[in-house]
Tab-separated table of C-alpha atoms (C1' of nucleotides) in Angstrom:
chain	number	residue	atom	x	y	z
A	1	UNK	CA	-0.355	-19.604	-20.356
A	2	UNK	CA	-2.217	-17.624	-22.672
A	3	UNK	CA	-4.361	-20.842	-23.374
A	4	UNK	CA	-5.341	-20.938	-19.805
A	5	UNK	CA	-6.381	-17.357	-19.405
A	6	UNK	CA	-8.456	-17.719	-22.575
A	7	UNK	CA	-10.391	-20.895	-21.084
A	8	UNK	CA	-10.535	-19.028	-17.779
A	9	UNK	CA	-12.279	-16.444	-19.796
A	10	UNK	CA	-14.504	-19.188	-21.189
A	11	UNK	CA	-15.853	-20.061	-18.310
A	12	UNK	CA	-16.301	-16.961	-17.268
A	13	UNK	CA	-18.675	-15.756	-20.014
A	14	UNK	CA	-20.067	-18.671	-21.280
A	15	UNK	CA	-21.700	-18.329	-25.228
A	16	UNK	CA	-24.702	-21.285	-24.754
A	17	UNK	CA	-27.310	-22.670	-22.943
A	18	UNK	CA	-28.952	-20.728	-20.060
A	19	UNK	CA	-27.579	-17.747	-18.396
A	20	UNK	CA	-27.615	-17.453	-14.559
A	21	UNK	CA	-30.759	-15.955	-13.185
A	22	UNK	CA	-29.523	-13.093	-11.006
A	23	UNK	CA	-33.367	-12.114	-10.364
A	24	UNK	CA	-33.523	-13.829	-6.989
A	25	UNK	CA	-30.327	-12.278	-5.973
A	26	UNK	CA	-32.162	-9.510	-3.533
A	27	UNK	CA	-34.162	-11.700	-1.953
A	28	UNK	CA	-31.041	-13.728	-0.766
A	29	UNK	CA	-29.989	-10.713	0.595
A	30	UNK	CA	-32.633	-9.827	2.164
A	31	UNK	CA	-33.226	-13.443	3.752
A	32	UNK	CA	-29.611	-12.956	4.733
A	33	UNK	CA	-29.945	-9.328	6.569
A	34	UNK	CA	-33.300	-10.955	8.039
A	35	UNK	CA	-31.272	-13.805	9.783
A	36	UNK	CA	-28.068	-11.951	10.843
A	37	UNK	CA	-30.930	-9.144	12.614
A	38	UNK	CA	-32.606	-12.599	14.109
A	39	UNK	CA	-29.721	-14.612	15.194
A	40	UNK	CA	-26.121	-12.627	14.834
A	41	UNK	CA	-23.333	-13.371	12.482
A	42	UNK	CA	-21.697	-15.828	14.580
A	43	UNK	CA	-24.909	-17.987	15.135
A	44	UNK	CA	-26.418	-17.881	11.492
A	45	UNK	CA	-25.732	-20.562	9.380
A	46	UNK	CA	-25.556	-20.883	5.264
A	47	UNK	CA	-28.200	-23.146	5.313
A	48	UNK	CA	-30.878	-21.082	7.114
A	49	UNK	CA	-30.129	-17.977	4.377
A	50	UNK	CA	-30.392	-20.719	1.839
A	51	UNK	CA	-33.883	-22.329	3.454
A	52	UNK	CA	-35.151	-18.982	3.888
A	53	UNK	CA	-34.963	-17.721	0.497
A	54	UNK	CA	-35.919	-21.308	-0.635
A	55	UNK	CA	-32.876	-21.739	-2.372
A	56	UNK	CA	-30.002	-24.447	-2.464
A	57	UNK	CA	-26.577	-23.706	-0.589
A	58	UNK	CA	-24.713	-24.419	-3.487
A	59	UNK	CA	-26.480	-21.744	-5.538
A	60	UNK	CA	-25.217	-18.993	-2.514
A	61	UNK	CA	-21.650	-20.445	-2.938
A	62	UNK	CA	-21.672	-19.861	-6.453
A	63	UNK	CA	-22.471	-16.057	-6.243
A	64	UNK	CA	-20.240	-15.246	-2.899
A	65	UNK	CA	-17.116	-17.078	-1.899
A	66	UNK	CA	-17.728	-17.038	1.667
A	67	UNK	CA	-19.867	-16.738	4.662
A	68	UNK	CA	-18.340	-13.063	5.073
A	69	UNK	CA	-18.518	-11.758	2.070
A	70	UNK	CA	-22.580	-11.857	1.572
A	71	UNK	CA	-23.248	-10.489	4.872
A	72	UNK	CA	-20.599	-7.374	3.262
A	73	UNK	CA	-22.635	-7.467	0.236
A	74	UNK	CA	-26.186	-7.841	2.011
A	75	UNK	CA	-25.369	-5.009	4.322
A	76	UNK	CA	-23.631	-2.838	1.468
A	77	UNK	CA	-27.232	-3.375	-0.965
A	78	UNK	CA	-29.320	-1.780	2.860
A	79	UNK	CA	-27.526	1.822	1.405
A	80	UNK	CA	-30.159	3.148	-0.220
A	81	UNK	CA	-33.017	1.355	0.959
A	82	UNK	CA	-35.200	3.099	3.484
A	83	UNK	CA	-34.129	6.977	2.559
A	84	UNK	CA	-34.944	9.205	-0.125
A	85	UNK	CA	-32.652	11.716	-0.107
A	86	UNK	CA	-34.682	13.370	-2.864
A	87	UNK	CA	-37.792	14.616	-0.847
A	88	UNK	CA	-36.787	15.282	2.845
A	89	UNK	CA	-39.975	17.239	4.262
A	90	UNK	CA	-39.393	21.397	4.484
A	91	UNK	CA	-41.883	22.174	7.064
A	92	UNK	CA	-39.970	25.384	7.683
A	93	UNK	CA	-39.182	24.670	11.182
A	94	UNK	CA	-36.546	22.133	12.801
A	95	UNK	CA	-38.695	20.094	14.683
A	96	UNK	CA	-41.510	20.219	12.027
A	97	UNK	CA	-39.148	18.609	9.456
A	98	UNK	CA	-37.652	16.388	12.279
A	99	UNK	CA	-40.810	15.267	13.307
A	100	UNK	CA	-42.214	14.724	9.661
A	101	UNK	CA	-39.458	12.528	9.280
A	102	UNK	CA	-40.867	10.082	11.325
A	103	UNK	CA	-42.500	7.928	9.590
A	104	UNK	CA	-43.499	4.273	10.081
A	105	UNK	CA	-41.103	3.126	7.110
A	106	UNK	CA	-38.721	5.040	9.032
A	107	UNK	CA	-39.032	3.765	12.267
A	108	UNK	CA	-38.900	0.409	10.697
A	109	UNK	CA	-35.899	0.907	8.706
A	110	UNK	CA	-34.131	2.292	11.791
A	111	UNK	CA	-35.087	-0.823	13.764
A	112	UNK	CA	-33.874	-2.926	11.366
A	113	UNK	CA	-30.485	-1.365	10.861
A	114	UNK	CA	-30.049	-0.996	14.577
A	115	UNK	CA	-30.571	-4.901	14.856
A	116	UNK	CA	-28.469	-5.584	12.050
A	117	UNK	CA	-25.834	-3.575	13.536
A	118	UNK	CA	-26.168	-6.160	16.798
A	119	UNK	CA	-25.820	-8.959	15.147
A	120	UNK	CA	-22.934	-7.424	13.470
A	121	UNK	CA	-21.088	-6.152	16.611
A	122	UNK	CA	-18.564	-9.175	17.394
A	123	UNK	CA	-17.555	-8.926	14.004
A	124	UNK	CA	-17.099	-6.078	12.725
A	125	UNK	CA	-13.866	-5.265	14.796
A	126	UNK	CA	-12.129	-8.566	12.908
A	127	UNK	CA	-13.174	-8.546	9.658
A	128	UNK	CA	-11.972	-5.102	7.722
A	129	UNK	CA	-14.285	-4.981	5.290
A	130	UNK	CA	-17.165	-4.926	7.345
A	131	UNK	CA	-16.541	-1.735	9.310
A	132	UNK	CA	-16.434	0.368	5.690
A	133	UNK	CA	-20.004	-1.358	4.757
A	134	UNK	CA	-21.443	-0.902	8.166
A	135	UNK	CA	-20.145	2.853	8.163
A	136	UNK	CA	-21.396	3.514	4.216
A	137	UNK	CA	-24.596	1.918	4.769
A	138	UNK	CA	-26.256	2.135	7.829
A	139	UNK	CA	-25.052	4.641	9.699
A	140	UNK	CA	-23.846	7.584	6.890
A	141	UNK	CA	-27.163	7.869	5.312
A	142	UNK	CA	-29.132	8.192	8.511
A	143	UNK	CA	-26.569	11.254	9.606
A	144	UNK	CA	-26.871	12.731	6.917
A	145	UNK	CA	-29.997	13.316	6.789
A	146	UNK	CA	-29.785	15.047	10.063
A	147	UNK	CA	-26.915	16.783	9.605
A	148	UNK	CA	-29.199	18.505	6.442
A	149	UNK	CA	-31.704	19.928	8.649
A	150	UNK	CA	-29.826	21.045	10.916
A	151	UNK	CA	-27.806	22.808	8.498
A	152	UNK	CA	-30.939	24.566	7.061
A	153	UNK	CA	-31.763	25.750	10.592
A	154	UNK	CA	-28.939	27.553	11.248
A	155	UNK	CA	-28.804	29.255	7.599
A	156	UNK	CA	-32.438	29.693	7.934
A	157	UNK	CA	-31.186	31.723	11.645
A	158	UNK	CA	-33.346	29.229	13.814
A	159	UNK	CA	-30.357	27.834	16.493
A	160	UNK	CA	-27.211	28.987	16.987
A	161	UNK	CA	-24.371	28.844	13.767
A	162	UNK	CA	-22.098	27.322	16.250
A	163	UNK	CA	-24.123	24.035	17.345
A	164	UNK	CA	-21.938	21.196	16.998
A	165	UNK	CA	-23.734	19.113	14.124
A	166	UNK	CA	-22.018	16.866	14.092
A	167	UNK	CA	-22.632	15.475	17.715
A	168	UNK	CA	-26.726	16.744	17.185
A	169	UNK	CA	-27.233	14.515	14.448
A	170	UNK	CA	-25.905	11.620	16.221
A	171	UNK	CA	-28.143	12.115	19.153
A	172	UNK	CA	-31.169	10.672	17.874
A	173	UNK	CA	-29.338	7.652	16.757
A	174	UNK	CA	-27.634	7.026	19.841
A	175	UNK	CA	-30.304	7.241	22.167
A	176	UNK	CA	-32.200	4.589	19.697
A	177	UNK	CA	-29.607	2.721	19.406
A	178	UNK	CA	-29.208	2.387	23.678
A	179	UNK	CA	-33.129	1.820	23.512
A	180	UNK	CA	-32.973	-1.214	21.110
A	181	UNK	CA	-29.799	-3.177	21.952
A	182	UNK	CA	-29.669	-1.960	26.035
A	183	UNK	CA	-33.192	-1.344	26.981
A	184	UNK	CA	-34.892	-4.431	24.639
A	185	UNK	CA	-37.497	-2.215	23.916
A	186	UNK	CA	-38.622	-0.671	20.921
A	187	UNK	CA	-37.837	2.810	19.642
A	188	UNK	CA	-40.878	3.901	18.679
A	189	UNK	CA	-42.459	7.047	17.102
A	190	UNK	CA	-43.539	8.666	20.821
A	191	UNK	CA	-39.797	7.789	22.153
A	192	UNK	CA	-38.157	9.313	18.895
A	193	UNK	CA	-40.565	12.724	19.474
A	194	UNK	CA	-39.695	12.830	23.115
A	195	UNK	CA	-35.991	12.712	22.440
A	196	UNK	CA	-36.177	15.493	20.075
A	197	UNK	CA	-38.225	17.456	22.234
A	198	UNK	CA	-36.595	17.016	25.655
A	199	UNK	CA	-33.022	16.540	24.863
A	200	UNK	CA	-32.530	17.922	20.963
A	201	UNK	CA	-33.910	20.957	20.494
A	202	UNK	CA	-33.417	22.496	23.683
A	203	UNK	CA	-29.721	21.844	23.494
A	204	UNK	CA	-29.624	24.097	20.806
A	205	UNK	CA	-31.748	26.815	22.609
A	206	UNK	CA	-35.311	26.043	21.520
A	207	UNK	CA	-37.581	24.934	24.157
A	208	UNK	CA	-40.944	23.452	22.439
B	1	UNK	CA	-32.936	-42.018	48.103
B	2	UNK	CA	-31.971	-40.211	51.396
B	3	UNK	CA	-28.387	-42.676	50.541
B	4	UNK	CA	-27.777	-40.829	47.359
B	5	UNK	CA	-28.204	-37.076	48.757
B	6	UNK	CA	-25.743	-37.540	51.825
B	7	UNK	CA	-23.699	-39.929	49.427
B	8	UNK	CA	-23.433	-36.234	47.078
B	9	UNK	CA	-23.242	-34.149	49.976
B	10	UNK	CA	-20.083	-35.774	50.585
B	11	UNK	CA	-19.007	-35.514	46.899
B	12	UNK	CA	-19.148	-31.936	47.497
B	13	UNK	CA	-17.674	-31.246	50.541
B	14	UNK	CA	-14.695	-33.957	51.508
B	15	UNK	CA	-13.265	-33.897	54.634
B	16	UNK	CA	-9.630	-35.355	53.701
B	17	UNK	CA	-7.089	-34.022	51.656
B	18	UNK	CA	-5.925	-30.723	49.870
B	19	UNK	CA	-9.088	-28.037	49.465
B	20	UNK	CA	-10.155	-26.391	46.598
B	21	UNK	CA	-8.224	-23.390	45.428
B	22	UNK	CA	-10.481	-20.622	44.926
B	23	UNK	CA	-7.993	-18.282	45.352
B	24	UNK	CA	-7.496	-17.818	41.766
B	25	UNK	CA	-11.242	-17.537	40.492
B	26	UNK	CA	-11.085	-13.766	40.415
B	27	UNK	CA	-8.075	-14.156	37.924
B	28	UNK	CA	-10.085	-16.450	35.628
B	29	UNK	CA	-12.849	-14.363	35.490
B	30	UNK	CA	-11.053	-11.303	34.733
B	31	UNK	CA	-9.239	-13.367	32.047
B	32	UNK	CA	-12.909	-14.418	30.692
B	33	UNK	CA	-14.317	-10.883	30.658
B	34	UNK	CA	-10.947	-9.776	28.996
B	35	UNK	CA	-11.142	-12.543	26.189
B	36	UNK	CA	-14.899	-11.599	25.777
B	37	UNK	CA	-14.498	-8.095	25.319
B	38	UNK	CA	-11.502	-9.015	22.992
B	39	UNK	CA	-13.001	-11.624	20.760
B	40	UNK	CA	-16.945	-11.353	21.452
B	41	UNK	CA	-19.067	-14.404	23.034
B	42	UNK	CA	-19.038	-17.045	20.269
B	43	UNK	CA	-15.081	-16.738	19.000
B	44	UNK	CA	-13.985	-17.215	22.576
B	45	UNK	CA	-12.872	-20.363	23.643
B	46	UNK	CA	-12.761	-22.358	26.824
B	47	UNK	CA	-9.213	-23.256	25.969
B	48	UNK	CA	-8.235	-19.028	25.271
B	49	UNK	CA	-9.388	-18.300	28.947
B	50	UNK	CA	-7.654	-21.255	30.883
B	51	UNK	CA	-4.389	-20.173	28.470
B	52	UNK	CA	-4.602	-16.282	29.382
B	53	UNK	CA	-5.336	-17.131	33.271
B	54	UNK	CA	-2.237	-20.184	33.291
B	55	UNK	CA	-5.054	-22.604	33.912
B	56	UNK	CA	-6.031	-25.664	32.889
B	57	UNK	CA	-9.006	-26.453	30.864
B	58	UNK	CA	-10.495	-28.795	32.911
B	59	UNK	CA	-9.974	-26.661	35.813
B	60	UNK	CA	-12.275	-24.219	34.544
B	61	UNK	CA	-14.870	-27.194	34.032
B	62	UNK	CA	-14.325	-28.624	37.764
B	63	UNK	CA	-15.790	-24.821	38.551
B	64	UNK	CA	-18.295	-23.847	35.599
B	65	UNK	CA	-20.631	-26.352	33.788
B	66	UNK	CA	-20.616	-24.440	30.757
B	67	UNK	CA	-19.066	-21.589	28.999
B	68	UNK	CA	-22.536	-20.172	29.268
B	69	UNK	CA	-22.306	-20.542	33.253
B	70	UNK	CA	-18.570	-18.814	33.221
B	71	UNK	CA	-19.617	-15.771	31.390
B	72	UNK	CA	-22.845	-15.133	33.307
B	73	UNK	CA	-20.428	-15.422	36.256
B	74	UNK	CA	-17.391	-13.227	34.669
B	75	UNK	CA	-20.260	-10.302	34.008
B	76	UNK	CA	-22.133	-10.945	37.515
B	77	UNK	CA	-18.878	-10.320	39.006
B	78	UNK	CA	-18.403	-7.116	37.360
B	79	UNK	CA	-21.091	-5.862	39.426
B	80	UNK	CA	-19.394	-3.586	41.904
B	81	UNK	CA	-15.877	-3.311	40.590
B	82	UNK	CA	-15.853	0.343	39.090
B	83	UNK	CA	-17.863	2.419	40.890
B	84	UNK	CA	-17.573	3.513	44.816
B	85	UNK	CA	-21.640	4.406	45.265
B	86	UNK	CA	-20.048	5.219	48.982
B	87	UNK	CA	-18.088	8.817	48.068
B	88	UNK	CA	-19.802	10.715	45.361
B	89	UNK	CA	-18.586	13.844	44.646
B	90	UNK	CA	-20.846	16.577	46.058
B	91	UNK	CA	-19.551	20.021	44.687
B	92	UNK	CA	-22.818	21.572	44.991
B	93	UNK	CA	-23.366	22.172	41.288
B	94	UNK	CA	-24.616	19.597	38.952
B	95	UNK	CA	-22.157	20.037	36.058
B	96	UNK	CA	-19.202	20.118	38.983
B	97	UNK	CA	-20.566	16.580	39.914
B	98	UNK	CA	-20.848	14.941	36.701
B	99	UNK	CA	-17.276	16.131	35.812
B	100	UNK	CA	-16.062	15.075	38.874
B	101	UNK	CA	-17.051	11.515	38.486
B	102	UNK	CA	-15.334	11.775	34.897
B	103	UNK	CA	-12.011	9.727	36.629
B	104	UNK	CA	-9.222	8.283	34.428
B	105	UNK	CA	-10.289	4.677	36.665
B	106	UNK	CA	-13.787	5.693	35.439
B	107	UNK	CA	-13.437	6.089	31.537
B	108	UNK	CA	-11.242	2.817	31.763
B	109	UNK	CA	-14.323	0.804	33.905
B	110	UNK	CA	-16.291	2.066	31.471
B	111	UNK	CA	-14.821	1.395	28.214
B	112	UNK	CA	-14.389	-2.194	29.328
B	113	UNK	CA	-18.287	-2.706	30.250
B	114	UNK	CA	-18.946	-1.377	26.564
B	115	UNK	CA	-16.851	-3.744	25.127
B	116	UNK	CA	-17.819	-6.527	27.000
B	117	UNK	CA	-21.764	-5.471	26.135
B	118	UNK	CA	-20.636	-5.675	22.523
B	119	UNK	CA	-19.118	-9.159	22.772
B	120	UNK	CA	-22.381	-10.289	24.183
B	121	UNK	CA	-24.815	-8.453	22.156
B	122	UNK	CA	-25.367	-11.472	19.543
B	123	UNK	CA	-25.680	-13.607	22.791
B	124	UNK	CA	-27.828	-11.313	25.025
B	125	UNK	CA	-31.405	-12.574	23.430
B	126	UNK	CA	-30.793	-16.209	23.482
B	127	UNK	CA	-29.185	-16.763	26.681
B	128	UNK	CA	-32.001	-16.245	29.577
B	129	UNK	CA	-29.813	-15.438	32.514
B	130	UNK	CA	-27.764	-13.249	30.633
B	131	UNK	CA	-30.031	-10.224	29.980
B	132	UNK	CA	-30.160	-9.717	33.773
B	133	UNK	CA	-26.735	-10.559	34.565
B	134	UNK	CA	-25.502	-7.684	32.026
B	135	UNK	CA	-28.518	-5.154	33.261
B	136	UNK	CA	-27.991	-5.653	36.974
B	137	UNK	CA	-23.954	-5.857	36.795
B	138	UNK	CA	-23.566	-3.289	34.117
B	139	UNK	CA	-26.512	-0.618	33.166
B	140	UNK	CA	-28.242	-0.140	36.063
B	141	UNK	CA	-24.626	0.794	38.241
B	142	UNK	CA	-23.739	3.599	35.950
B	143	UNK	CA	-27.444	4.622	35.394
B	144	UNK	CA	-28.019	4.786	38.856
B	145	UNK	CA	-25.531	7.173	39.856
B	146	UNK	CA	-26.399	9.577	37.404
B	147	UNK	CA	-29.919	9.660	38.406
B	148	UNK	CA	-28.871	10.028	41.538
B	149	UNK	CA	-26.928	13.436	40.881
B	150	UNK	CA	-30.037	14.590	38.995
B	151	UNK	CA	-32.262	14.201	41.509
B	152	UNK	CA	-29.551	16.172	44.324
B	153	UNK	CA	-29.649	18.719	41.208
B	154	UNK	CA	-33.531	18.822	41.532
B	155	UNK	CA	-33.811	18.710	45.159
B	156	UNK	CA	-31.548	21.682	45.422
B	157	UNK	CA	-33.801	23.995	42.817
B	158	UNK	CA	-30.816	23.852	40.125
B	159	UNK	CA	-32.889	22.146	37.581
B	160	UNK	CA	-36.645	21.643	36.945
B	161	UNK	CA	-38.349	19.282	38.941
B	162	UNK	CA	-40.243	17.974	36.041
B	163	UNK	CA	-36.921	17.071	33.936
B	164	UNK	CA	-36.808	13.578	32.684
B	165	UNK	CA	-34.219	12.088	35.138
B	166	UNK	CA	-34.617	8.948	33.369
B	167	UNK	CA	-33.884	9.698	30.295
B	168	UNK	CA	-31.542	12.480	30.869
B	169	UNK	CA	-29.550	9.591	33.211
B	170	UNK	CA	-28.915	7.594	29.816
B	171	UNK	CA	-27.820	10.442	27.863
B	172	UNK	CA	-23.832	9.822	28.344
B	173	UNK	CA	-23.944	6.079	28.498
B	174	UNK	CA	-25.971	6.583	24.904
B	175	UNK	CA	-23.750	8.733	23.492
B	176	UNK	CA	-20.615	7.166	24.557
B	177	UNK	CA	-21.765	3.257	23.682
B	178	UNK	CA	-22.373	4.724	20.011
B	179	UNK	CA	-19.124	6.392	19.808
B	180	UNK	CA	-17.469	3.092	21.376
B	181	UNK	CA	-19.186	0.299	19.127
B	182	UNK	CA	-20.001	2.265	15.930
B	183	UNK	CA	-17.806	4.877	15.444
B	184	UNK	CA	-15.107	3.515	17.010
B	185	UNK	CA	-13.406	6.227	18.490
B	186	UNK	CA	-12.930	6.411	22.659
B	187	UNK	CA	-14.970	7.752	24.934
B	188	UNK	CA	-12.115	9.910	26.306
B	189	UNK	CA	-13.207	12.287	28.990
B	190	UNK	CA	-12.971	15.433	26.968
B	191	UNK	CA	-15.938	13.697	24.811
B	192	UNK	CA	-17.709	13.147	27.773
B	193	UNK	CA	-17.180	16.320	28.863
B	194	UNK	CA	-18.763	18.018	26.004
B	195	UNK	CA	-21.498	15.745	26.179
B	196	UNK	CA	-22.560	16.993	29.099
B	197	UNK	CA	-21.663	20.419	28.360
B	198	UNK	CA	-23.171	20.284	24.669
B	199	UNK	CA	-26.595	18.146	25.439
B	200	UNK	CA	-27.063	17.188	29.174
B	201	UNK	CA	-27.216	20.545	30.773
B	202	UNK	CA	-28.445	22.578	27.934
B	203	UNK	CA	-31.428	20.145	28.222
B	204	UNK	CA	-32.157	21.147	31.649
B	205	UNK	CA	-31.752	24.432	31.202
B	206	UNK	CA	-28.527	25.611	31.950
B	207	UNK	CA	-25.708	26.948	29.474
B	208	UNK	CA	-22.381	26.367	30.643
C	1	DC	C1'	-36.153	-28.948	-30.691
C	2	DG	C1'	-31.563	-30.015	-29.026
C	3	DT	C1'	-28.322	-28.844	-25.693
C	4	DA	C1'	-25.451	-26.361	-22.666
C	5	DT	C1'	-26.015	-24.444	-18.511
C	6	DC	C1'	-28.387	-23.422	-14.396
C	7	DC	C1'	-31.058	-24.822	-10.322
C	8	DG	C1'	-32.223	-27.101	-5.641
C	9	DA	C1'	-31.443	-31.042	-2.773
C	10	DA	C1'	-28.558	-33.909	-0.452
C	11	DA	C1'	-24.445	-36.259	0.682
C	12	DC	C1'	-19.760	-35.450	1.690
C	13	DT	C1'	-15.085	-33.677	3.677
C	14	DC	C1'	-12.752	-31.102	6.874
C	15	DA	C1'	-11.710	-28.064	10.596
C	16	DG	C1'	-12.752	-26.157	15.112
C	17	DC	C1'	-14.512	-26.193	19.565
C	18	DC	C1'	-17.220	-27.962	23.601
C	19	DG	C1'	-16.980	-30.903	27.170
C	20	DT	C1'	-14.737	-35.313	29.179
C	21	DT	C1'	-11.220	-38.163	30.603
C	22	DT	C1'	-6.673	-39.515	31.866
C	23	DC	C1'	-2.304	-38.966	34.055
C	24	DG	C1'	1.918	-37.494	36.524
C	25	DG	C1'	3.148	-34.134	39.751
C	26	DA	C1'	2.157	-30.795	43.451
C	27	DT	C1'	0.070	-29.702	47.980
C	28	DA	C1'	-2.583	-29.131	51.928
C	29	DT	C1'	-4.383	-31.796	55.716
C	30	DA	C1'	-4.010	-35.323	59.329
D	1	DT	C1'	5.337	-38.255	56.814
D	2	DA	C1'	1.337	-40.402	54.544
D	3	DT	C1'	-2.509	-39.763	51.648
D	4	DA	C1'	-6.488	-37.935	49.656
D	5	DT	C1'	-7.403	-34.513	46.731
D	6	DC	C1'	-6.270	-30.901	43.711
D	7	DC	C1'	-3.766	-29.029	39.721
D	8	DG	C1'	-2.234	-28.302	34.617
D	9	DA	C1'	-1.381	-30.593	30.358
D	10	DA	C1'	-2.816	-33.222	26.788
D	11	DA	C1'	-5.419	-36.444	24.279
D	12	DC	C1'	-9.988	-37.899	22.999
D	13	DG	C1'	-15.052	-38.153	21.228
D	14	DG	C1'	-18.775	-35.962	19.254
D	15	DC	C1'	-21.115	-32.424	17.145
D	16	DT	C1'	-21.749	-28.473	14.323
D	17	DG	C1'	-21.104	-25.660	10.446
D	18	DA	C1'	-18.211	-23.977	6.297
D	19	DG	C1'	-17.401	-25.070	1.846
D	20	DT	C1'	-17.489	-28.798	-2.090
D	21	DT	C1'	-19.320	-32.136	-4.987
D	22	DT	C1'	-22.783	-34.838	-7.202
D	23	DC	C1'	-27.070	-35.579	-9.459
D	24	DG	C1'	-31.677	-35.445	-11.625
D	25	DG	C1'	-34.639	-32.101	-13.335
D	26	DA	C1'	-35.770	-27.542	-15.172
D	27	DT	C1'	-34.940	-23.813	-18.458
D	28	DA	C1'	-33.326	-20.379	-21.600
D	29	DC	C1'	-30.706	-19.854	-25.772
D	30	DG	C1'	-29.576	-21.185	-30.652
DNA sequence: CGTATCCGAAACTCAGCCGTTTCGGATATA
DNA sequence: TATATCCGAAACGGCTGAGTTTCGGATACG
């Protein structure tokens, strides 16, 4: 036994020759997210990640076991991708920082996800896994960052300390999310603005 | 040429002998739309329908050309199943309306049309016929009878004339699609509720 | 510079599903 | 009742895609 687990180990961490070049790695992933937003889970092959990242099929295999498992890991590496946490804009008023977070990277990153998320829909409900990364990834970050401003506005005495939050920051998202996946058309900046100005802010009492 | 037209015509409609049963379509559809909103568009299976409706495969064939064919059908059908556009309720207030149309037969109709959406979302952009077969049989129904309400609303001074009907009529079915296929939670009717009590009417201007 | 390992390409196996066909039994029509 | 047609069940062919293997060439480490 012990023999076994030590060649296991071998194998594992091999001592000579070349090492495996884990360099190309994100743009796999990113060939694989660009696919799944093109053509759905169901519908997107191996081979087309592979082709598109001009790389073989065996060299995917040897990285993830399965089919599943780099879409979970594609969609896991999207968390901190198109947010910076670090620097959210302080304009002093809700719909100045809500507005100044519009930004074409933004908007972009939002379509993205949201498309992602379609091609994700049939299969998220069976595979476990998947719900967690979808949840962690693509829809956390972008709440949170609402949720933030919001929260300043009511410590800063702007709206009301009772607005529900947590249905206010999901607004925005929703209504792009209908827009995208329903309505085939694009969520773009003026649609965002609109949404914030005829539906967001006056539900918590501030007509623009 | 004229000999192989009639020589079809009578293919398709034979004069002796038992007729076709169509008395059980409406089962397989329902038994299609069921497996779809179950299992989404490209896990379901020919042979998972004919099994759920006590059919036979071929059956389904003798009636369909193609899977594609059956679920355009199966979500064409869908078209005026839910909703009575006959007897609104007319309570003479806007949030009295909305509420009222908040029916346990209601949330159910419309749980199922999310789900069913979901199952086809991968499919929706490849499959021509299907875009207008889920927009004509599923949006536009519930859309329409919300901007129908608004507009009563408007016409009898309760709201701004200048509100965005359009947008404000996609408010609920936005909200209640995200809470459906991403946070997957029910659209229960006390979420709907405060929905409408937290973001609809607050946007046009009244506070419940 | 030698060599162990990695890489991409391509051929391969295997399973699943679409769509077709066959067949015995049921059934509506004449 | 006689028969033409339908029905459900089941087997079949063909294709597609997941996952594996092989192979010649490239490449980093010693």
């Amino acid at each position: 036994m012990g023999h076994i687990d030590l060649a296991a180990a071998e194998v594992d961490t091999p001592k000579l020759g070349r090492k495996r070049d884990h360099t190309r790695d994100p743009e796999i992933l990113t060939a694989a997210l660009d696919v799944l937003a093109e053509t759905g889970y169901d519908r997107m092959t191996i081979d087309m990640v592979a082709t598109r990242a001009k790389a073989g099929k065996a060299t995917l295999y040897r990285r993830w076991a399965s089919k599943a498992e780099l879409v979970i890991d594609a969609v896991a590496c999207m968390k901190n991708a198109g947010i910076d946490m670090a620097n959210l804009p302080d304009t002093g008023t809700l719909r100045g920082d809500l507005v100044a977070n519009i930004k074409p990277h933004s908007i972009q990153d939002g379509d993205r996800k949201i498309h992602v998320m379609a091609g994700l829909m049939s299969m998220i409900s069976s595979e476990p896994g998947l719900a967690d990364a979808v949840q962690s990834a693509i829809v956390e970050p972008r709440a949170k960052v609402n949720r933030l401003l919001l929260q300043r506005a009511i410590d800063r005495g702007e709206i009301p300390a009772d607005s529900d939050v947590e249905k206010l920051s999901l607004l925005v998202a929703s209504m792009a999310m209908y827009r995208t996946m329903v309505q085939r058309k694009t969520a773009n900046r003026e649609f965002l603005i609109s949404v914030i100005d005829e539906l967001l802010l006056p539900a918590v009492g501030l007509r623009p």
